Structures are given as C-alpha cells and as structure tokens.
C-alpha cells in the first residue's frame, strides 16, 4: 500500500526553517495575486499589510510542526507525511481563524466559521502540499541511487590522498589532524574501529598492539570524515563513523539497523538516512544479518 511506503524524511532544522519561510512568502504572494475566498472584497487602506500575518502564521505553523516531528525516531511513511500535513493545515486554520475573527472581521467566535476556515485553508494548501510530497519523494530517492551504484561498481577506494600514508601494498595509515593543528594521530586503516561524536570532540576507538584504545581528539565528526573516509570507513549515523570491516553482524529494517562490532559490547545504530549507502557495503564484504 502506497501510504505505508517509506518516505525519506531527512530535513535538518536549518532546512525546515528555510522551507517554512519560503512557504509563508509564497502563500502571501498567492493571496495578493489570486485573492481567493473573498479576499478581493476586503477593502482597507492597509490591505496588503493586514494580509501579511497570514504568511507569518503559515511559516510558524509549518516550522513548529516539522521541528516537533523531526525529533521522532520511528519509521517515516507517506501516510505519516500526509498526517503531518493535516496537522500543519489544522494549526494554520486555527491561528488564521483567530486572527481573522478577532482582528479583521471582529465577529463572535463560532465552530462553524472555524470549519469554513479549515476548508478554505485545505483547498488552498493540499494541492500544493501533495505536489511537494511527491517531488521530495522522487528527488530524495533518486539522490540516493547514484551513491549506491557508485559504491558497488567503483573499485577505487574513496579517499583523500593527502590524509593517507602508504606503508606497503597492504597497509595504509590514516593521518588525523586535530583542530589545534599541532596535534596529529596516525592509525593504520585496519586498526581503526569507530569514532563517536562528543560535542566539539570525537572519541576514537582503535587497536594498538592488539588492544582497543580510546582517545579524545578535538575535531568535528564532519572534519574527521573528510580525513579518514575510505571505501569501507563510512559515516553510519550523525554521531558515528565506522570501519565496516569490523562489523560482525547487523540487524534491522528500512527504518534503521543495529550493528555489532568485534570486541565491543555497545551496539551502534545505522540511521535510515545512511542505510542506502552502508548496507550494500556490508553485504559486499560478506557480513550477513
């Protein structure tokens, strides 16, 4: 069933705020240009200024609901995305009704008038939202496919040569430069286990003389990834970079996976945004659920 199909929900807080602002502005211009639902009959010397709060209400409602929903860890589907849209339109309708009733029309509140406002808001919003959901679904799915294809077909390691030291034909050392620039760490690629983000630091786990070592280094996870990423060292979560050759088993489904790492008790998560990138590599190196 299409409503149960997984929907790639990968918006960041910044993206939500920007998108909300754009939606509010577009709605404002739509009201000015098309003047739907009796807007053309509204006469006032400050008409366009008085209509602008509808844009603020729309942007605020869109942003608030999306920020709350983005904190949910559950599998996201097209059905849930449509339900989120219903919540957004309901919030917009409620605040728009209060503004229109108390400040513009200055009439008594009534549930019947609120329903009219909800119908007007839905009629204006649902066609646009349905196009947005479909377009985003197609875009994000197509965005992930080339990465999977390149990962499987390209035999060249994905590395930045300036951060690697070739010791011999079988050994490559990762050269990690901390933000302080006077602190560096060299780890053989096969000895690196995983890294975990901790505020402005990263916690590195690696082998040294056959024993797991733990080291704090001042560097962001993004900068660390730029320095050490290879064809098997990948970011699997916003907080983790993992050497996939150290994974002993994995389990889960399309909403997320858990991986077990050799000699480590802690299970790590693969978030749904990275499944498309990580899962083919795990299967390719013969790790089975």
mmCIF file of C-alpha atoms in Angstrom:
data_model
loop_
_atom_site.group_PDB
_atom_site.id
_atom_site.type_symbol
_atom_site.label_atom_id
_atom_site.label_comp_id
_atom_site.label_asym_id
_atom_site.label_seq_id
_atom_site.Cartn_x
_atom_site.Cartn_y
_atom_site.Cartn_z
ATOM 1 C CA UNK A 1 0.000 0.000 0.000
ATOM 2 C CA UNK A 2 1.400 3.373 -1.021
ATOM 3 C CA UNK A 3 0.583 5.020 2.334
ATOM 4 C CA UNK A 4 2.928 2.554 4.071
ATOM 5 C CA UNK A 5 5.795 3.192 1.645
ATOM 6 C CA UNK A 6 8.873 4.605 3.364
ATOM 7 C CA UNK A 7 9.205 8.350 2.938
ATOM 8 C CA UNK A 8 12.766 9.744 3.031
ATOM 9 C CA UNK A 9 12.465 12.315 5.813
ATOM 10 C CA UNK A 10 15.946 13.908 6.061
ATOM 11 C CA UNK A 11 15.279 17.573 6.754
ATOM 12 C CA UNK A 12 17.632 19.391 9.101
ATOM 13 C CA UNK A 13 16.481 22.197 11.413
ATOM 14 C CA UNK A 14 18.043 24.767 9.106
ATOM 15 C CA UNK A 15 16.289 23.290 6.072
ATOM 16 C CA UNK A 16 12.962 23.320 7.929
ATOM 17 C CA UNK A 17 13.327 27.000 8.852
ATOM 18 C CA UNK A 18 14.286 27.989 5.291
ATOM 19 C CA UNK A 19 11.476 25.914 3.759
ATOM 20 C CA UNK A 20 8.951 27.369 6.215
ATOM 21 C CA UNK A 21 9.953 30.916 5.304
ATOM 22 C CA UNK A 22 9.630 30.148 1.583
ATOM 23 C CA UNK A 23 6.194 28.562 2.096
ATOM 24 C CA UNK A 24 4.989 31.607 4.040
ATOM 25 C CA UNK A 25 6.232 34.039 1.383
ATOM 26 C CA UNK A 26 4.722 32.003 -1.463
ATOM 27 C CA UNK A 27 1.372 31.910 0.330
ATOM 28 C CA UNK A 28 1.460 35.679 0.824
ATOM 29 C CA UNK A 29 2.085 36.328 -2.864
ATOM 30 C CA UNK A 30 -0.610 33.795 -3.803
ATOM 31 C CA UNK A 31 -3.145 35.668 -1.671
ATOM 32 C CA UNK A 32 -2.143 39.018 -3.202
ATOM 33 C CA UNK A 33 -2.198 37.757 -6.805
ATOM 34 C CA UNK A 34 -5.241 35.459 -6.797
ATOM 35 C CA UNK A 35 -7.129 36.949 -3.797
ATOM 36 C CA UNK A 36 -9.131 33.778 -3.098
ATOM 37 C CA UNK A 37 -12.103 33.181 -0.753
ATOM 38 C CA UNK A 38 -13.463 36.717 -0.658
ATOM 39 C CA UNK A 39 -10.117 38.455 -0.237
ATOM 40 C CA UNK A 40 -10.884 40.594 -3.298
ATOM 41 C CA UNK A 41 -13.898 42.049 -1.465
ATOM 42 C CA UNK A 42 -11.840 43.063 1.545
ATOM 43 C CA UNK A 43 -11.262 46.815 1.355
ATOM 44 C CA UNK A 44 -8.778 48.630 3.558
ATOM 45 C CA UNK A 45 -6.102 51.260 3.025
ATOM 46 C CA UNK A 46 -3.562 48.846 4.613
ATOM 47 C CA UNK A 47 -4.988 45.725 2.993
ATOM 48 C CA UNK A 48 -1.705 44.100 1.942
ATOM 49 C CA UNK A 49 -0.109 44.822 5.298
ATOM 50 C CA UNK A 50 -3.055 43.261 7.121
ATOM 51 C CA UNK A 51 -2.795 40.149 4.936
ATOM 52 C CA UNK A 52 0.884 39.613 5.775
ATOM 53 C CA UNK A 53 0.206 37.959 9.191
ATOM 54 C CA UNK A 54 -1.262 35.021 7.258
ATOM 55 C CA UNK A 55 2.236 34.428 5.863
ATOM 56 C CA UNK A 56 3.713 34.613 9.387
ATOM 57 C CA UNK A 57 1.083 32.186 10.693
ATOM 58 C CA UNK A 58 1.775 29.754 7.838
ATOM 59 C CA UNK A 59 5.561 29.871 8.288
ATOM 60 C CA UNK A 60 5.299 29.498 12.086
ATOM 61 C CA UNK A 61 2.860 26.553 11.857
ATOM 62 C CA UNK A 62 4.875 24.775 9.154
ATOM 63 C CA UNK A 63 8.113 25.235 11.102
ATOM 64 C CA UNK A 64 6.727 24.263 14.537
ATOM 65 C CA UNK A 65 5.074 21.025 13.425
ATOM 66 C CA UNK A 66 8.073 19.965 11.321
ATOM 67 C CA UNK A 67 10.547 20.631 14.134
ATOM 68 C CA UNK A 68 8.453 18.572 16.550
ATOM 69 C CA UNK A 69 8.031 15.737 14.042
ATOM 70 C CA UNK A 70 11.754 15.719 13.161
ATOM 71 C CA UNK A 71 12.543 14.532 16.704
ATOM 72 C CA UNK A 72 10.579 11.314 16.153
ATOM 73 C CA UNK A 73 12.733 8.206 15.702
ATOM 74 C CA UNK A 74 10.074 5.986 14.129
ATOM 75 C CA UNK A 75 9.971 4.827 10.523
ATOM 76 C CA UNK A 76 8.525 7.617 8.375
ATOM 77 C CA UNK A 77 5.974 6.787 5.671
ATOM 78 C CA UNK A 78 3.937 8.639 3.061
ATOM 79 C CA UNK A 79 0.861 8.127 5.275
ATOM 80 C CA UNK A 80 2.588 9.811 8.230
ATOM 81 C CA UNK A 81 3.739 12.634 5.951
ATOM 82 C CA UNK A 82 0.117 13.222 4.889
ATOM 83 C CA UNK A 83 -0.951 13.164 8.546
ATOM 84 C CA UNK A 84 1.748 15.727 9.325
ATOM 85 C CA UNK A 85 0.319 17.865 6.530
ATOM 86 C CA UNK A 86 -3.139 17.592 8.124
ATOM 87 C CA UNK A 87 -1.688 18.814 11.442
ATOM 88 C CA UNK A 88 0.035 21.743 9.748
ATOM 89 C CA UNK A 89 -3.146 22.812 7.950
ATOM 90 C CA UNK A 90 -5.127 22.456 11.197
ATOM 91 C CA UNK A 91 -2.704 24.705 13.080
ATOM 92 C CA UNK A 92 -2.703 27.242 10.241
ATOM 93 C CA UNK A 93 -6.513 27.198 10.150
ATOM 94 C CA UNK A 94 -6.801 27.719 13.912
ATOM 95 C CA UNK A 95 -4.490 30.737 14.133
ATOM 96 C CA UNK A 96 -5.776 32.202 10.851
ATOM 97 C CA UNK A 97 -9.332 31.922 12.152
ATOM 98 C CA UNK A 98 -8.412 33.685 15.403
ATOM 99 C CA UNK A 99 -6.643 36.464 13.513
ATOM 100 C CA UNK A 100 -9.460 36.920 11.021
ATOM 101 C CA UNK A 101 -12.206 36.815 13.643
ATOM 102 C CA UNK A 102 -10.642 38.928 16.388
ATOM 103 C CA UNK A 103 -8.707 41.492 14.355
ATOM 104 C CA UNK A 104 -10.127 41.724 10.836
ATOM 105 C CA UNK A 105 -13.811 40.779 10.904
ATOM 106 C CA UNK A 106 -14.261 41.412 14.650
ATOM 107 C CA UNK A 107 -17.164 38.985 14.984
ATOM 108 C CA UNK A 108 -18.066 36.334 17.548
ATOM 109 C CA UNK A 109 -16.163 33.070 17.567
ATOM 110 C CA UNK A 110 -18.030 30.020 16.260
ATOM 111 C CA UNK A 111 -17.081 26.454 15.426
ATOM 112 C CA UNK A 112 -18.942 26.673 12.100
ATOM 113 C CA UNK A 113 -16.776 29.577 10.947
ATOM 114 C CA UNK A 114 -13.670 27.697 12.020
ATOM 115 C CA UNK A 115 -14.708 24.763 9.820
ATOM 116 C CA UNK A 116 -15.126 27.175 6.913
ATOM 117 C CA UNK A 117 -11.611 28.482 7.534
ATOM 118 C CA UNK A 118 -10.254 24.907 7.653
ATOM 119 C CA UNK A 119 -11.934 24.059 4.345
ATOM 120 C CA UNK A 120 -10.537 27.223 2.740
ATOM 121 C CA UNK A 121 -7.048 26.501 4.066
ATOM 122 C CA UNK A 122 -7.179 22.864 2.912
ATOM 123 C CA UNK A 123 -8.447 23.815 -0.540
ATOM 124 C CA UNK A 124 -5.549 26.226 -0.919
ATOM 125 C CA UNK A 125 -2.881 24.108 0.757
ATOM 126 C CA UNK A 126 -3.454 20.426 -0.085
ATOM 127 C CA UNK A 127 -2.800 20.601 -3.858
ATOM 128 C CA UNK A 128 0.495 22.412 -3.241
ATOM 129 C CA UNK A 129 1.495 20.063 -0.416
ATOM 130 C CA UNK A 130 0.723 16.911 -2.420
ATOM 131 C CA UNK A 131 2.973 18.155 -5.238
ATOM 132 C CA UNK A 132 5.680 18.980 -2.665
ATOM 133 C CA UNK A 133 5.487 15.495 -1.053
ATOM 134 C CA UNK A 134 5.647 13.708 -4.413
ATOM 135 C CA UNK A 135 8.501 15.879 -5.707
ATOM 136 C CA UNK A 136 10.521 15.449 -2.491
ATOM 137 C CA UNK A 137 9.934 11.682 -2.505
ATOM 138 C CA UNK A 138 11.199 11.359 -6.092
ATOM 139 C CA UNK A 139 14.151 13.737 -5.514
ATOM 140 C CA UNK A 140 15.486 12.093 -2.343
ATOM 141 C CA UNK A 141 15.111 8.561 -3.717
ATOM 142 C CA UNK A 142 16.895 9.455 -6.957
ATOM 143 C CA UNK A 143 19.569 11.304 -4.946
ATOM 144 C CA UNK A 144 20.484 8.117 -3.072
ATOM 145 C CA UNK A 145 20.546 5.754 -6.066
ATOM 146 C CA UNK A 146 23.710 7.088 -7.747
ATOM 147 C CA UNK A 147 25.619 6.826 -4.481
ATOM 148 C CA UNK A 148 24.646 3.171 -4.131
ATOM 149 C CA UNK A 149 25.538 2.430 -7.748
ATOM 150 C CA UNK A 150 28.948 4.095 -7.460
ATOM 151 C CA UNK A 151 29.701 2.292 -4.238
ATOM 152 C CA UNK A 152 29.048 -1.124 -5.736
ATOM 153 C CA UNK A 153 30.604 -0.643 -9.172
ATOM 154 C CA UNK A 154 33.591 1.565 -8.391
ATOM 155 C CA UNK A 155 36.596 -0.457 -7.298
ATOM 156 C CA UNK A 156 38.682 2.554 -6.339
ATOM 157 C CA UNK A 157 38.827 3.478 -2.644
ATOM 158 C CA UNK A 158 37.083 6.718 -1.811
ATOM 159 C CA UNK A 159 39.934 8.508 -0.061
ATOM 160 C CA UNK A 160 41.748 11.794 0.061
ATOM 161 C CA UNK A 161 45.366 11.005 -0.623
ATOM 162 C CA UNK A 162 46.770 13.848 1.496
ATOM 163 C CA UNK A 163 45.365 12.231 4.662
ATOM 164 C CA UNK A 164 46.820 8.759 3.998
ATOM 165 C CA UNK A 165 50.286 7.316 4.311
ATOM 166 C CA UNK A 166 51.082 4.250 2.202
ATOM 167 C CA UNK A 167 53.293 1.949 4.300
ATOM 168 C CA UNK A 168 53.296 -1.024 1.923
ATOM 169 C CA UNK A 169 50.963 -2.736 -0.523
ATOM 170 C CA UNK A 170 48.702 -3.904 2.307
ATOM 171 C CA UNK A 171 48.950 -1.161 4.911
ATOM 172 C CA UNK A 172 47.604 2.379 4.788
ATOM 173 C CA UNK A 173 47.846 4.766 7.716
ATOM 174 C CA UNK A 174 45.130 7.315 8.419
ATOM 175 C CA UNK A 175 46.586 10.702 9.347
ATOM 176 C CA UNK A 176 44.177 12.654 11.583
ATOM 177 C CA UNK A 177 44.888 16.347 12.149
ATOM 178 C CA UNK A 178 43.070 17.923 15.105
ATOM 179 C CA UNK A 179 41.585 21.417 15.049
ATOM 180 C CA UNK A 180 44.503 22.679 17.124
ATOM 181 C CA UNK A 181 46.773 21.758 14.138
ATOM 182 C CA UNK A 182 49.653 20.842 16.460
ATOM 183 C CA UNK A 183 48.062 17.518 17.356
ATOM 184 C CA UNK A 184 48.076 14.634 14.894
ATOM 185 C CA UNK A 185 47.307 10.952 15.174
ATOM 186 C CA UNK A 186 48.287 8.153 12.812
ATOM 187 C CA UNK A 187 46.273 4.934 12.807
ATOM 188 C CA UNK A 188 46.597 2.008 10.435
ATOM 189 C CA UNK A 189 43.412 1.680 8.427
ATOM 190 C CA UNK A 190 42.852 -1.909 9.571
ATOM 191 C CA UNK A 191 43.268 -0.829 13.231
ATOM 192 C CA UNK A 192 40.592 1.870 13.160
ATOM 193 C CA UNK A 193 37.333 0.628 14.715
ATOM 194 C CA UNK A 194 34.933 3.573 15.005
ATOM 195 C CA UNK A 195 34.571 7.204 16.069
ATOM 196 C CA UNK A 196 31.842 8.825 18.117
ATOM 197 C CA UNK A 197 30.907 12.499 18.213
ATOM 198 C CA UNK A 198 31.067 14.226 21.608
ATOM 199 C CA UNK A 199 30.273 17.947 21.299
ATOM 200 C CA UNK A 200 33.409 19.592 19.825
ATOM 201 C CA UNK A 201 35.402 16.389 20.222
ATOM 202 C CA UNK A 202 35.458 12.924 18.723
ATOM 203 C CA UNK A 203 36.126 9.733 20.654
ATOM 204 C CA UNK A 204 38.284 7.384 18.574
ATOM 205 C CA UNK A 205 38.385 3.636 19.150
ATOM 206 C CA UNK A 206 41.291 1.780 17.554
ATOM 207 C CA UNK A 207 43.691 -1.108 18.040
ATOM 208 C CA UNK A 208 47.203 -0.557 19.327
ATOM 209 C CA UNK A 209 49.331 -3.678 19.787
ATOM 210 C CA UNK A 210 46.163 -5.754 19.626
ATOM 211 C CA UNK A 211 44.410 -3.837 22.449
ATOM 212 C CA UNK A 212 41.437 -1.493 21.979
ATOM 213 C CA UNK A 213 42.404 2.096 22.763
ATOM 214 C CA UNK A 214 40.128 5.074 23.397
ATOM 215 C CA UNK A 215 41.282 8.616 22.615
ATOM 216 C CA UNK A 216 39.634 12.048 22.643
ATOM 217 C CA UNK A 217 40.621 14.437 19.865
ATOM 218 C CA UNK A 218 39.338 17.959 19.258
ATOM 219 C CA UNK A 219 37.716 17.751 15.826
ATOM 220 C CA UNK A 220 34.167 17.655 14.476
ATOM 221 C CA UNK A 221 32.792 14.418 13.068
ATOM 222 C CA UNK A 222 32.379 16.074 9.661
ATOM 223 C CA UNK A 223 36.046 17.134 9.506
ATOM 224 C CA UNK A 224 37.131 13.716 10.725
ATOM 225 C CA UNK A 225 35.105 12.045 7.968
ATOM 226 C CA UNK A 226 36.809 14.252 5.363
ATOM 227 C CA UNK A 227 40.178 12.999 6.604
ATOM 228 C CA UNK A 228 39.590 9.253 7.024
ATOM 229 C CA UNK A 229 36.728 8.173 4.753
ATOM 230 C CA UNK A 230 37.554 5.203 2.509
ATOM 231 C CA UNK A 231 35.513 2.602 0.676
ATOM 232 C CA UNK A 232 34.849 0.808 3.995
ATOM 233 C CA UNK A 233 35.173 3.591 6.604
ATOM 234 C CA UNK A 234 31.812 5.336 6.435
ATOM 235 C CA UNK A 235 29.509 7.575 8.399
ATOM 236 C CA UNK A 236 26.551 5.455 9.509
ATOM 237 C CA UNK A 237 24.820 7.930 11.808
ATOM 238 C CA UNK A 238 25.082 11.610 12.627
ATOM 239 C CA UNK A 239 27.165 10.565 15.664
ATOM 240 C CA UNK A 240 29.213 7.623 14.319
ATOM 241 C CA UNK A 241 31.876 6.782 11.743
ATOM 242 C CA UNK A 242 32.563 3.044 11.487
ATOM 243 C CA UNK A 243 35.116 0.787 9.863
ATOM 244 C CA UNK A 244 32.624 -1.598 8.260
ATOM 245 C CA UNK A 245 35.249 -4.360 8.143
ATOM 246 C CA UNK A 246 34.989 -4.503 11.939
ATOM 247 C CA UNK A 247 31.239 -5.204 11.863
ATOM 248 C CA UNK A 248 30.452 -8.774 12.907
ATOM 249 C CA UNK A 249 26.682 -8.708 12.365
ATOM 250 C CA UNK A 250 23.785 -6.370 11.699
ATOM 251 C CA UNK A 251 20.043 -6.491 12.140
ATOM 252 C CA UNK A 252 17.092 -4.250 11.447
ATOM 253 C CA UNK A 253 14.847 -2.989 8.668
ATOM 254 C CA UNK A 254 14.291 0.043 6.443
ATOM 255 C CA UNK A 255 13.705 2.331 9.434
ATOM 256 C CA UNK A 256 17.145 1.606 10.914
ATOM 257 C CA UNK A 257 19.763 -1.038 11.656
ATOM 258 C CA UNK A 258 21.869 -2.040 14.639
ATOM 259 C CA UNK A 259 25.438 -3.236 14.096
ATOM 260 C CA UNK A 260 27.739 -5.222 16.372
ATOM 261 C CA UNK A 261 31.476 -4.542 16.262
ATOM 262 C CA UNK A 262 34.203 -7.014 17.158
ATOM 263 C CA UNK A 263 35.380 -6.811 20.786
ATOM 264 C CA UNK A 264 32.870 -4.038 21.555
ATOM 265 C CA UNK A 265 29.812 -4.562 23.761
ATOM 266 C CA UNK A 266 27.987 -1.465 22.542
ATOM 267 C CA UNK A 267 25.701 -1.789 19.523
ATOM 268 C CA UNK A 268 25.749 1.166 17.115
ATOM 269 C CA UNK A 269 22.871 2.488 15.052
ATOM 270 C CA UNK A 270 22.673 2.962 11.299
ATOM 271 C CA UNK A 271 20.129 5.720 10.758
ATOM 272 C CA UNK A 272 17.720 5.443 7.864
ATOM 273 C CA UNK A 273 19.439 8.287 6.010
ATOM 274 C CA UNK A 274 22.617 6.187 5.667
ATOM 275 C CA UNK A 275 21.126 2.730 5.064
ATOM 276 C CA UNK A 276 21.272 3.201 1.293
ATOM 277 C CA UNK A 277 24.999 3.921 1.500
ATOM 278 C CA UNK A 278 26.108 1.462 4.165
ATOM 279 C CA UNK A 279 24.022 -1.677 3.609
ATOM 280 C CA UNK A 280 25.425 -2.504 0.141
ATOM 281 C CA UNK A 281 28.972 -2.307 1.541
ATOM 282 C CA UNK A 282 28.138 -4.586 4.465
ATOM 283 C CA UNK A 283 26.652 -7.150 2.095
ATOM 284 C CA UNK A 284 29.583 -6.796 -0.271
ATOM 285 C CA UNK A 285 32.102 -7.724 2.432
ATOM 286 C CA UNK A 286 30.120 -10.843 3.332
ATOM 287 C CA UNK A 287 28.635 -9.663 6.627
ATOM 288 C CA UNK A 288 25.224 -11.257 6.970
ATOM 289 C CA UNK A 289 22.270 -10.475 9.287
#
